XYZ file of N, CA and C in Angstrom:
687
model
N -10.251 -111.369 63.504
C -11.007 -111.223 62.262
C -10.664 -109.893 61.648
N -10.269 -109.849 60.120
C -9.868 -108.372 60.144
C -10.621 -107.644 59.257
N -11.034 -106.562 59.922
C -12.113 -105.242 59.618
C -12.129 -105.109 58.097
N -13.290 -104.901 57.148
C -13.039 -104.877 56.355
C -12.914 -103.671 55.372
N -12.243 -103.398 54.102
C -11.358 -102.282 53.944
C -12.194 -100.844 53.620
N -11.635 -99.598 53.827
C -12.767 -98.708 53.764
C -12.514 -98.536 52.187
N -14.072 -97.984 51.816
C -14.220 -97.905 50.249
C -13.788 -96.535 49.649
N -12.592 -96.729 48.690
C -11.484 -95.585 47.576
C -13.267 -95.007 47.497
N -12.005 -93.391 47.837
C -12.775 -92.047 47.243
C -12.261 -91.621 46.116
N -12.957 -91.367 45.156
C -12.671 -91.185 44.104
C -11.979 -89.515 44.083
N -11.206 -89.145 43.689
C -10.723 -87.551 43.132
C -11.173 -87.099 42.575
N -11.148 -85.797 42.979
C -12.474 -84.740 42.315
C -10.997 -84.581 40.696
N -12.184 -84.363 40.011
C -11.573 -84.381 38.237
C -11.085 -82.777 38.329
N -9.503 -82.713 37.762
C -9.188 -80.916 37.457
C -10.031 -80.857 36.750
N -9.889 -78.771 37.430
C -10.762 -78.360 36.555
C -10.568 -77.855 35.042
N -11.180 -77.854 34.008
C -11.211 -77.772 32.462
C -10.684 -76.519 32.147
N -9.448 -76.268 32.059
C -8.855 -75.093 31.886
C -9.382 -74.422 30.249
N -9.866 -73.370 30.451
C -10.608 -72.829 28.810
C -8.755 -72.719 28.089
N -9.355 -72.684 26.682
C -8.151 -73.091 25.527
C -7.650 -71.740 25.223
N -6.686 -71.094 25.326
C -6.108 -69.595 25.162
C -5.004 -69.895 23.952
N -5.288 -69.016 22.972
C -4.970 -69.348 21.726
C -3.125 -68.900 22.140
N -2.028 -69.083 21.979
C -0.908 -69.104 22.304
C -0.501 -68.028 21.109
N -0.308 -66.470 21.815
C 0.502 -65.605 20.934
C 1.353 -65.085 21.175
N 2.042 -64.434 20.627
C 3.349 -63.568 20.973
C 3.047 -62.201 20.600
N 4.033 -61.269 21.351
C 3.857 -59.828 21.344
C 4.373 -59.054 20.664
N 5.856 -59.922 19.937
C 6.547 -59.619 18.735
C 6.197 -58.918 17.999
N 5.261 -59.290 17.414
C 4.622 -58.688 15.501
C 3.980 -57.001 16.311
N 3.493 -57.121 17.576
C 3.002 -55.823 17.842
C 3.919 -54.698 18.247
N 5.059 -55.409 18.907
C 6.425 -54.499 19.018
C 6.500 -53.468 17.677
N 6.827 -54.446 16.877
C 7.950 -54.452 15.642
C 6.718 -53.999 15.131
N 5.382 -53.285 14.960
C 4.088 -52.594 14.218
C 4.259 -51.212 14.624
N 4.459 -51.333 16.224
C 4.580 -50.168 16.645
C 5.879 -49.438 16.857
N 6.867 -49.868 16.386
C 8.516 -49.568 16.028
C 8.336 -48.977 14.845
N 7.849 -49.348 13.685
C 7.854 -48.921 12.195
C 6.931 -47.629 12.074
N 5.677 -47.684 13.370
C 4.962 -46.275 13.244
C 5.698 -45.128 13.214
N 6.188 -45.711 14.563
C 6.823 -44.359 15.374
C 8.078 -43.885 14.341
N 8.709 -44.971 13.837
C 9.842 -44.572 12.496
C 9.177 -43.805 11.327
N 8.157 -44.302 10.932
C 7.341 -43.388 9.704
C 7.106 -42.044 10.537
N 6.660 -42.005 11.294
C 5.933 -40.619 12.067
C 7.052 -39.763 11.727
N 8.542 -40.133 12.720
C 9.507 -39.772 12.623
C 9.879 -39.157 11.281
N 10.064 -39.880 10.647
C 10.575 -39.426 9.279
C 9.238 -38.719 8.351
N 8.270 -38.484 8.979
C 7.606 -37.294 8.333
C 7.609 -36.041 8.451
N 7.863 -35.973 10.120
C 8.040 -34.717 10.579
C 9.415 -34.098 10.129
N 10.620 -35.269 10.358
C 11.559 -34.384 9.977
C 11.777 -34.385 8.500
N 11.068 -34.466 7.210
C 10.290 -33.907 6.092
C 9.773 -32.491 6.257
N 8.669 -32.703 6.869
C 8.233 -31.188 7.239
C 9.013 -30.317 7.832
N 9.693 -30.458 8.542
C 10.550 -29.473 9.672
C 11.800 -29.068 8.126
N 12.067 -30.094 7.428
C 13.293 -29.451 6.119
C 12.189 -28.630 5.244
N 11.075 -29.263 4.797
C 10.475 -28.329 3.859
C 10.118 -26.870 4.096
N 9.692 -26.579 6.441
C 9.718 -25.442 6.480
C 10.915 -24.444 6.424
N 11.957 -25.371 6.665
C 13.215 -24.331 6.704
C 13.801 -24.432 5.942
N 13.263 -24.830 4.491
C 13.932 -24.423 3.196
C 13.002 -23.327 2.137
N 11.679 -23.460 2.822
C 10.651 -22.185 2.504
C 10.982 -20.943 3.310
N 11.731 -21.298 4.603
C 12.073 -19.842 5.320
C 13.216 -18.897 5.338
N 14.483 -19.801 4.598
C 15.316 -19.622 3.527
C 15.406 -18.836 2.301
N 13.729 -19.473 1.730
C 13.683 -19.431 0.137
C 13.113 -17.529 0.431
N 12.101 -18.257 1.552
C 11.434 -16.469 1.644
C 12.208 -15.321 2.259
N 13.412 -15.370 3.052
C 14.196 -14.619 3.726
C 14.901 -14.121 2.297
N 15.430 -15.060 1.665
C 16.438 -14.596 0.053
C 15.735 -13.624 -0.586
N 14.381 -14.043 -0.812
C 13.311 -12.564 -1.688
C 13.103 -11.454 -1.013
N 13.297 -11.229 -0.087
C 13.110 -10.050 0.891
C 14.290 -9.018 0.632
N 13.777 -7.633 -0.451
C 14.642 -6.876 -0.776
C 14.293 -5.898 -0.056
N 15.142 -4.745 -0.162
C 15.218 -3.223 0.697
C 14.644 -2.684 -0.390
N 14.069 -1.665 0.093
C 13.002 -0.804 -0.882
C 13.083 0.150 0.069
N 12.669 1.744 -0.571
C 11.897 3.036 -0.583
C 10.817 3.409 0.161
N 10.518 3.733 1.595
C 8.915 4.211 1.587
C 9.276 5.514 1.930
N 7.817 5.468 2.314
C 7.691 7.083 2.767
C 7.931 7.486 4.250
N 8.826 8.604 4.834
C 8.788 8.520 6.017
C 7.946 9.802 6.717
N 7.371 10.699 5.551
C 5.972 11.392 6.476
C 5.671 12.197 4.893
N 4.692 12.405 4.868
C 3.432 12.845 3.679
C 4.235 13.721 2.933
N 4.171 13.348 1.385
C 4.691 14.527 0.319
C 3.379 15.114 -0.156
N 3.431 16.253 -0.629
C 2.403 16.310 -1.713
C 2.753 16.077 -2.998
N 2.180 16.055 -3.784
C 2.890 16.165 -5.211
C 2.990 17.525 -5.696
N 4.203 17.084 -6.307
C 4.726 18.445 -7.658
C 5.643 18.559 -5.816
N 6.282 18.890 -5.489
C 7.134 18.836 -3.948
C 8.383 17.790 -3.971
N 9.653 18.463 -4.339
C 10.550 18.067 -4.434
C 10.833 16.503 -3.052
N 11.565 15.877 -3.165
C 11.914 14.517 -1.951
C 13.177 15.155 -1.351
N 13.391 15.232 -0.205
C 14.106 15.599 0.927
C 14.836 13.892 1.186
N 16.146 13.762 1.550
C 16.314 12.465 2.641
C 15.865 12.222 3.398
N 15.131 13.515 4.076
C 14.257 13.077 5.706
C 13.000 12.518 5.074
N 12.664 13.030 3.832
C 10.908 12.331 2.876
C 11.267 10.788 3.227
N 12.568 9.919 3.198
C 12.292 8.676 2.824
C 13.137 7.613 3.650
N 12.498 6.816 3.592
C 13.190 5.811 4.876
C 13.202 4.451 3.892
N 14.254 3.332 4.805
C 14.567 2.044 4.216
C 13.635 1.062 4.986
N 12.973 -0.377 3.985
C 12.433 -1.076 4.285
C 12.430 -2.536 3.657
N 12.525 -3.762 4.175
C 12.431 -4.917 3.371
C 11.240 -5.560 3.449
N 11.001 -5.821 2.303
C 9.570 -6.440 1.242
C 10.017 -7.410 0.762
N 8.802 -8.556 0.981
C 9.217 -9.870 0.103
C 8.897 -9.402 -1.227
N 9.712 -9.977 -2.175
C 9.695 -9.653 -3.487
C 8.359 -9.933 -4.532
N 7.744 -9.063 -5.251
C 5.984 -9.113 -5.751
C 7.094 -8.604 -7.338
N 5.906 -9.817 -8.394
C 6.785 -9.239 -9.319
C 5.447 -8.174 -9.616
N 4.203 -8.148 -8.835
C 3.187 -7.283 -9.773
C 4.003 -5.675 -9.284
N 4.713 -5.572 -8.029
C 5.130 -3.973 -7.417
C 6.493 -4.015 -8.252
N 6.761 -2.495 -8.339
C 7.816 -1.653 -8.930
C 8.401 -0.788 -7.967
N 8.948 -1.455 -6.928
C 9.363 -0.383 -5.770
C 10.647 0.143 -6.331
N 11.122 1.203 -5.269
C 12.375 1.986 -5.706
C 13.043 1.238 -4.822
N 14.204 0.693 -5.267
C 15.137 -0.245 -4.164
C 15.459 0.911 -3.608
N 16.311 0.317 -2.423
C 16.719 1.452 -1.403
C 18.477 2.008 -1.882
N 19.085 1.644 -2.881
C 20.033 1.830 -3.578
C 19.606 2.857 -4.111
N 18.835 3.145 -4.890
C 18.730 4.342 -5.609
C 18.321 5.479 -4.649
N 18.052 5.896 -3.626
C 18.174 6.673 -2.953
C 18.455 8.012 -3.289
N 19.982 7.792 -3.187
C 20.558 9.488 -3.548
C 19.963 9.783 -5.298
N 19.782 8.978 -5.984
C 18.843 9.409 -7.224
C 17.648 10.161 -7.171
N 16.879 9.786 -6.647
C 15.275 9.927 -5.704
C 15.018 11.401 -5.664
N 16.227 11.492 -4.096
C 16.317 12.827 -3.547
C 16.104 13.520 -4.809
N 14.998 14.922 -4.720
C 14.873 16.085 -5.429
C 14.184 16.233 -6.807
N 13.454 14.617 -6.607
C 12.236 14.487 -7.678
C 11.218 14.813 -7.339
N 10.059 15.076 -8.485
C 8.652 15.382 -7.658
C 7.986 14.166 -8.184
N 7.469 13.410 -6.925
C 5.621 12.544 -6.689
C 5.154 13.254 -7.981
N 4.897 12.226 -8.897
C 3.383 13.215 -9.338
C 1.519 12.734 -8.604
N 2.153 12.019 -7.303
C 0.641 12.060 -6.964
C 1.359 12.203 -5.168
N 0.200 12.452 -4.712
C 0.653 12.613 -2.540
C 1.221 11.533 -2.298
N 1.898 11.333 -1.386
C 2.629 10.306 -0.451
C 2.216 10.503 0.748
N 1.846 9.458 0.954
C 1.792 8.950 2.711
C 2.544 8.275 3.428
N 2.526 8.822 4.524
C 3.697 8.658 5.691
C 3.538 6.747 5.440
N 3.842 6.114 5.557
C 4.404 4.522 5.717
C 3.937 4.050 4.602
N 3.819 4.467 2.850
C 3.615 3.714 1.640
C 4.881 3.474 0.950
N 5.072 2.687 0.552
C 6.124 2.113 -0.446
C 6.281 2.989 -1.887
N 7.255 3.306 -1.825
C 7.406 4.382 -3.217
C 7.917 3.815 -4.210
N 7.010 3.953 -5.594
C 6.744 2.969 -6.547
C 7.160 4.107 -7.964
N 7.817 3.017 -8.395
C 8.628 3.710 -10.016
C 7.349 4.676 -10.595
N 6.140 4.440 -10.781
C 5.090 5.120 -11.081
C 4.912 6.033 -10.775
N 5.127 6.264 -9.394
C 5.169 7.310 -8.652
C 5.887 8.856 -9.336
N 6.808 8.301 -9.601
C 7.818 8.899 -10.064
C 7.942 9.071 -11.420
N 6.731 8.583 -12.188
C 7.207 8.908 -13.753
C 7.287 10.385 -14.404
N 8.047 10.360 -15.532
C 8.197 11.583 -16.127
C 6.901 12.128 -16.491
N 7.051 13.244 -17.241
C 6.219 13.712 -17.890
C 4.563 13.471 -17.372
N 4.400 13.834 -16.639
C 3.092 14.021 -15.776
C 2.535 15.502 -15.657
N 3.024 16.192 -16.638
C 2.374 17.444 -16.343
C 2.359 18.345 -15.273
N 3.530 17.861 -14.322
C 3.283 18.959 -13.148
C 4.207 20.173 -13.376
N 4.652 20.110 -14.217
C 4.783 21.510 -14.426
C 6.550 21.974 -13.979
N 7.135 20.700 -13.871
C 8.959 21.098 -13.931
C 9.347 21.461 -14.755
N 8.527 21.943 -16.340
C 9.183 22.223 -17.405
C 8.688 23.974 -17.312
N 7.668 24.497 -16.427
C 7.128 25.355 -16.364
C 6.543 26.280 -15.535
N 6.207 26.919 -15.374
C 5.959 28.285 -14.226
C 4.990 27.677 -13.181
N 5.101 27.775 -12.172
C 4.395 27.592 -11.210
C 4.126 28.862 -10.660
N 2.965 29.218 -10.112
C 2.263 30.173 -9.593
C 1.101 29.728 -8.962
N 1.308 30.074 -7.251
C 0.011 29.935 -5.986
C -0.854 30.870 -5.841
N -2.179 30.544 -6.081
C -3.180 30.731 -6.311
C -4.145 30.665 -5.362
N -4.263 31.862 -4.548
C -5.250 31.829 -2.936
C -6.747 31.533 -3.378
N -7.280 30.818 -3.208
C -8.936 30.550 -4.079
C -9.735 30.370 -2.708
N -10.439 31.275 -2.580
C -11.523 31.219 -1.359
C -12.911 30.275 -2.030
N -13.715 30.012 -1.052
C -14.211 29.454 -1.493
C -15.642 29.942 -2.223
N -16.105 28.449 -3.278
C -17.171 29.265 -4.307
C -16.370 29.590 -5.290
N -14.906 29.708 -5.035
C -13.837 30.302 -6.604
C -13.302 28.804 -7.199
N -13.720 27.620 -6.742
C -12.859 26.450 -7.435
C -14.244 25.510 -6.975
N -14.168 24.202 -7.966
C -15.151 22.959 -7.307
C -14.540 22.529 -6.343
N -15.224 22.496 -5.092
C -15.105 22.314 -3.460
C -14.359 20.522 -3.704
N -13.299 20.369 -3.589
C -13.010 19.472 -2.743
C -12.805 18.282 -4.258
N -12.601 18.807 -5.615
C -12.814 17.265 -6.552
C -10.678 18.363 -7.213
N -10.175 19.388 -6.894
C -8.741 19.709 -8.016
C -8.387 18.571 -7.045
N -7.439 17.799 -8.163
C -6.417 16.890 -7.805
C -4.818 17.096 -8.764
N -4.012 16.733 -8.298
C -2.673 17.429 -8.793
C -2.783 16.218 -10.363
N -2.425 17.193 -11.245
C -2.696 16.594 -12.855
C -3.872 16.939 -14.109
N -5.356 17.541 -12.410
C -5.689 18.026 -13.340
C -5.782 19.170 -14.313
N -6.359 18.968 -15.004
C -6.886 20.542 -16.159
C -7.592 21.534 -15.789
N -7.061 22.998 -15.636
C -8.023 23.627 -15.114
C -7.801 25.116 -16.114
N -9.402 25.798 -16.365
C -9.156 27.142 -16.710
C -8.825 28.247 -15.480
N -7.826 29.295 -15.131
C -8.055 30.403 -14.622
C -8.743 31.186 -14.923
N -9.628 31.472 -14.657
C -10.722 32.859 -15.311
C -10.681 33.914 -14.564
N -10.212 34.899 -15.084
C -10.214 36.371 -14.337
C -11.587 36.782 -14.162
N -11.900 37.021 -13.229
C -13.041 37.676 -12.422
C -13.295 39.351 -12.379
N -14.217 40.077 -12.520
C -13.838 41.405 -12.095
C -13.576 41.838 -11.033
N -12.693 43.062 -11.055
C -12.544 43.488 -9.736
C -13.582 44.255 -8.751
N -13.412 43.851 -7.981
C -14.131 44.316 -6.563
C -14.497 45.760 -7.109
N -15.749 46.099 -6.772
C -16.572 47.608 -6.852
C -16.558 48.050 -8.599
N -15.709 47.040 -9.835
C -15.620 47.485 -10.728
C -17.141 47.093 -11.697
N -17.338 48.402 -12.256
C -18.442 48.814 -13.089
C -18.494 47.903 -14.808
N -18.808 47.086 -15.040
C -18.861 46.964 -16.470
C -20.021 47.145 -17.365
N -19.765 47.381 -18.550
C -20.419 47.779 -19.414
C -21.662 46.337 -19.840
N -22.792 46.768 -20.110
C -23.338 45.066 -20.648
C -23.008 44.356 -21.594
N -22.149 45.228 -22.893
C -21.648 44.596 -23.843
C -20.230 43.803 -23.073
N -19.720 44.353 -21.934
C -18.361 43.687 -21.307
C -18.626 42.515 -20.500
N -19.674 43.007 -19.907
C -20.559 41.755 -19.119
C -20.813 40.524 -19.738
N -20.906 40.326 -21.007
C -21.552 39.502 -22.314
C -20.026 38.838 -22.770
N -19.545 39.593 -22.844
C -17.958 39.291 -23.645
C -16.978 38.097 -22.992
N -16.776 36.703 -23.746
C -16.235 35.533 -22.694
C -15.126 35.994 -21.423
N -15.140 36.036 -20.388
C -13.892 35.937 -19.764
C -12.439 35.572 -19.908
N -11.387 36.538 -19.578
C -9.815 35.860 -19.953
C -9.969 35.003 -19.553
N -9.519 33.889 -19.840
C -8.530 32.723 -19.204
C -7.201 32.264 -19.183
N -6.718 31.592 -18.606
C -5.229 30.880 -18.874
C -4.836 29.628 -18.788
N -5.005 28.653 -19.196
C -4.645 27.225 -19.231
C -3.498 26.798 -18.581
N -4.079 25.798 -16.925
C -3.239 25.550 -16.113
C -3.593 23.886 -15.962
N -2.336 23.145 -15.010
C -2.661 22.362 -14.431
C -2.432 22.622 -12.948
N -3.067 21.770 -12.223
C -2.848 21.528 -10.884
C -1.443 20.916 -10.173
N -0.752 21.360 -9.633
C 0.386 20.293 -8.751
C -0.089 20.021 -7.617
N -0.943 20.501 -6.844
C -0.821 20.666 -5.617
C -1.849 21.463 -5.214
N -2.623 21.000 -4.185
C -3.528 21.875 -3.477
C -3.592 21.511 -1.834
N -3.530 22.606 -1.230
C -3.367 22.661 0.091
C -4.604 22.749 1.186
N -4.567 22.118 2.508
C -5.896 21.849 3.142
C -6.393 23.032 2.862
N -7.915 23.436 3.547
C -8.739 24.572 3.465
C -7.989 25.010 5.004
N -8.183 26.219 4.860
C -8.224 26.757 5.983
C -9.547 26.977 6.782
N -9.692 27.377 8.349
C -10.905 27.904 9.135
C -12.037 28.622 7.599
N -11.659 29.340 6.938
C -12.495 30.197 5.889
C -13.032 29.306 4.451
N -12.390 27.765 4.451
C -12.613 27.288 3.505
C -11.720 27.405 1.777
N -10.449 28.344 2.474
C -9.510 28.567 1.486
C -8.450 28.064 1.455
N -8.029 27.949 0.033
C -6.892 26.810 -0.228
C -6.180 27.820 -1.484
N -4.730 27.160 -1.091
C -4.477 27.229 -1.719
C -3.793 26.679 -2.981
N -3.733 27.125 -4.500
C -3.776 26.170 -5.625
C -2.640 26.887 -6.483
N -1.561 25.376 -6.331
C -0.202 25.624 -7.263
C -0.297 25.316 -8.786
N -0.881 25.995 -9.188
C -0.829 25.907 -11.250
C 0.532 26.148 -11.653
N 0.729 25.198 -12.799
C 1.868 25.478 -13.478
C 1.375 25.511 -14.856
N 1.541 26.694 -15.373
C 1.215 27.109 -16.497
C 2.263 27.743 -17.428
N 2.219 27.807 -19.143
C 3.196 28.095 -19.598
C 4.144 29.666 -19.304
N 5.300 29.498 -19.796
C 6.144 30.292 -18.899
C 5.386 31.601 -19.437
N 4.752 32.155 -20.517
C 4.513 33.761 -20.971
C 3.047 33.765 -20.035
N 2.776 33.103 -19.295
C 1.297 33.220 -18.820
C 1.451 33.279 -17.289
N 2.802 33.086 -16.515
C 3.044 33.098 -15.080
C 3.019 34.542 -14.245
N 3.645 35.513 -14.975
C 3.379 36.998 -14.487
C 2.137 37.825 -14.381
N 1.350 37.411 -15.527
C 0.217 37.646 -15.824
C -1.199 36.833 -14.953
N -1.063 35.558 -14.279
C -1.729 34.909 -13.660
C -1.726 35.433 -12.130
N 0.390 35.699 -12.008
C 0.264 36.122 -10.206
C -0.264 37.123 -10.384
N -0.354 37.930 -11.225
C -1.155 39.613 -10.996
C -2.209 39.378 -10.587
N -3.046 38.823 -11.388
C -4.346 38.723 -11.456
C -4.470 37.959 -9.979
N -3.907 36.805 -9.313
C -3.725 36.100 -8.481
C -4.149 37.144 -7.312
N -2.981 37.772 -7.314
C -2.259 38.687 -6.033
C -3.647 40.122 -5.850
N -4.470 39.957 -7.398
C -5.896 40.539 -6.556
C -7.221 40.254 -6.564
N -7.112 38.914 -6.226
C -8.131 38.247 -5.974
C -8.876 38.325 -7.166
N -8.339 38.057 -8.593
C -9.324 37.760 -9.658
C -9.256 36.447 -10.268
N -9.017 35.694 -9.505
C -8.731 33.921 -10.104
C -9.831 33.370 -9.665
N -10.473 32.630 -10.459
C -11.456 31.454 -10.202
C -10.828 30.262 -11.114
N -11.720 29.374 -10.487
C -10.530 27.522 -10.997
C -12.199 27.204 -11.637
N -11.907 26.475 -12.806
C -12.852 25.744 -13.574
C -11.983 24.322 -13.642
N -12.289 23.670 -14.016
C -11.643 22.081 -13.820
C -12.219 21.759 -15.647
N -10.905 21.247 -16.300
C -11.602 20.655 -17.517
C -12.355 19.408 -17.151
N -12.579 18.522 -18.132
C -13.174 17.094 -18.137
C -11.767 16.056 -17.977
N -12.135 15.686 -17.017
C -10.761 14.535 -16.926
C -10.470 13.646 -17.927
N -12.009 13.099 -18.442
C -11.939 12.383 -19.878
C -11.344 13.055 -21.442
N -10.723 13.970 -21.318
C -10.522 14.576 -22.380
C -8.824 14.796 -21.982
């Protein structure tokens, strides 16, 4: 008699694979190829624009004039006064190129120089009153004999003769205006320990013999005109 048949197992069902949208990596290659090319070609933009600005600014960079240790004014320029230097080019400055040089030598500042300033056509203009057309005479002024600390080289000043030491005057002499002599300033020198300086007037030539006298015995006092005038 034959056994009867065993009963089909059914198969378990695959499992439901989730749906994955099918892409390629292409388009992200070729996104990130074109960055890196733009990037590229910006920088080397920038890298020409800086080294055609470092070019442009190296070309303006002229030799000029400074100072290589303190003038005063009305004080002739020495070669050792002046040293060479390059400055990018300012059209507001008027430097002395470093070509003119041997010209330079043996002019006077009409104002001080300081050791590392750039020496400027201004510097140097004519007719400033210091007195190359005219007598210069140094003038020992202790102090209380000049306004403390305001002569500057250019300005206006009266000499006024003072009386002399132990001398007697009359009250009508006492009353009577003081000489004077009409000077300017070139130059005035630190004070010393005593507060004295001394003061280079250049005054007209018939008034220079007559000023060192008076100078040489202590009868000079400095009045300062009005600068505004």
């Amino acid at each position: 008699m034959d056994s009867p048949a065993a009963p089909s197992v059914p198969r378990p069902a695959a499992p439901v694979r989730p749906e994955v949208p099918i892409t390629t990596t292409a388009p992200v290659k070729r996104e990130r190829r074109w960055s890196v090319a733009a990037l590229c070609i910006v920088l080397a933009v920038l890298a020409g624009l800086g080294a055609a600005a470092a070019v442009t600014s190296a070309s303006d960079r002229t030799r000029v004039l400074t100072i290589a240790r303190d003038v005063p004014a009305g004080q002739a320029l020495t070669d050792a006064d002046l040293a060479v230097a390059e400055v990018s080019a300012d059209a507001a400055l008027s430097p002395v190129p470093a070509a003119d040089k041997a010209s330079v030598v043996g002019k006077r500042p009409a104002v001080d120089l300081r050791k590392g300033g750039m020496l400027t056509t201004s510097q140097l203009a004519a007719g400033t009153g210091l007195g190359d057309d005219e007598q210069q005479v140094g003038v020992q002024v202790k102090r209380g004999q000049a306004p403390a600390g305001t002569l500057a080289p250019g300005d206006k000043v009266l000499a006024v003769t003072t009386p002399a030491q132990g001398e007697q005057q009359s009250s009508k002499e006492a009353e009577a205006p003081p000489s004077t002599l009409d000077a300017t300033v070139v130059n005035v020198s630190r004070p010393d320990a005593s507060g004295t300086v001394v003061v280079n007037l250049a005054v007209a030539t018939t008034d220079g013999p007559l000023l060192a006298t008076r100078a040489a015995q202590g009868r000079i006092a400095l009045v300062r005109e009005p600068r505004s005038s």
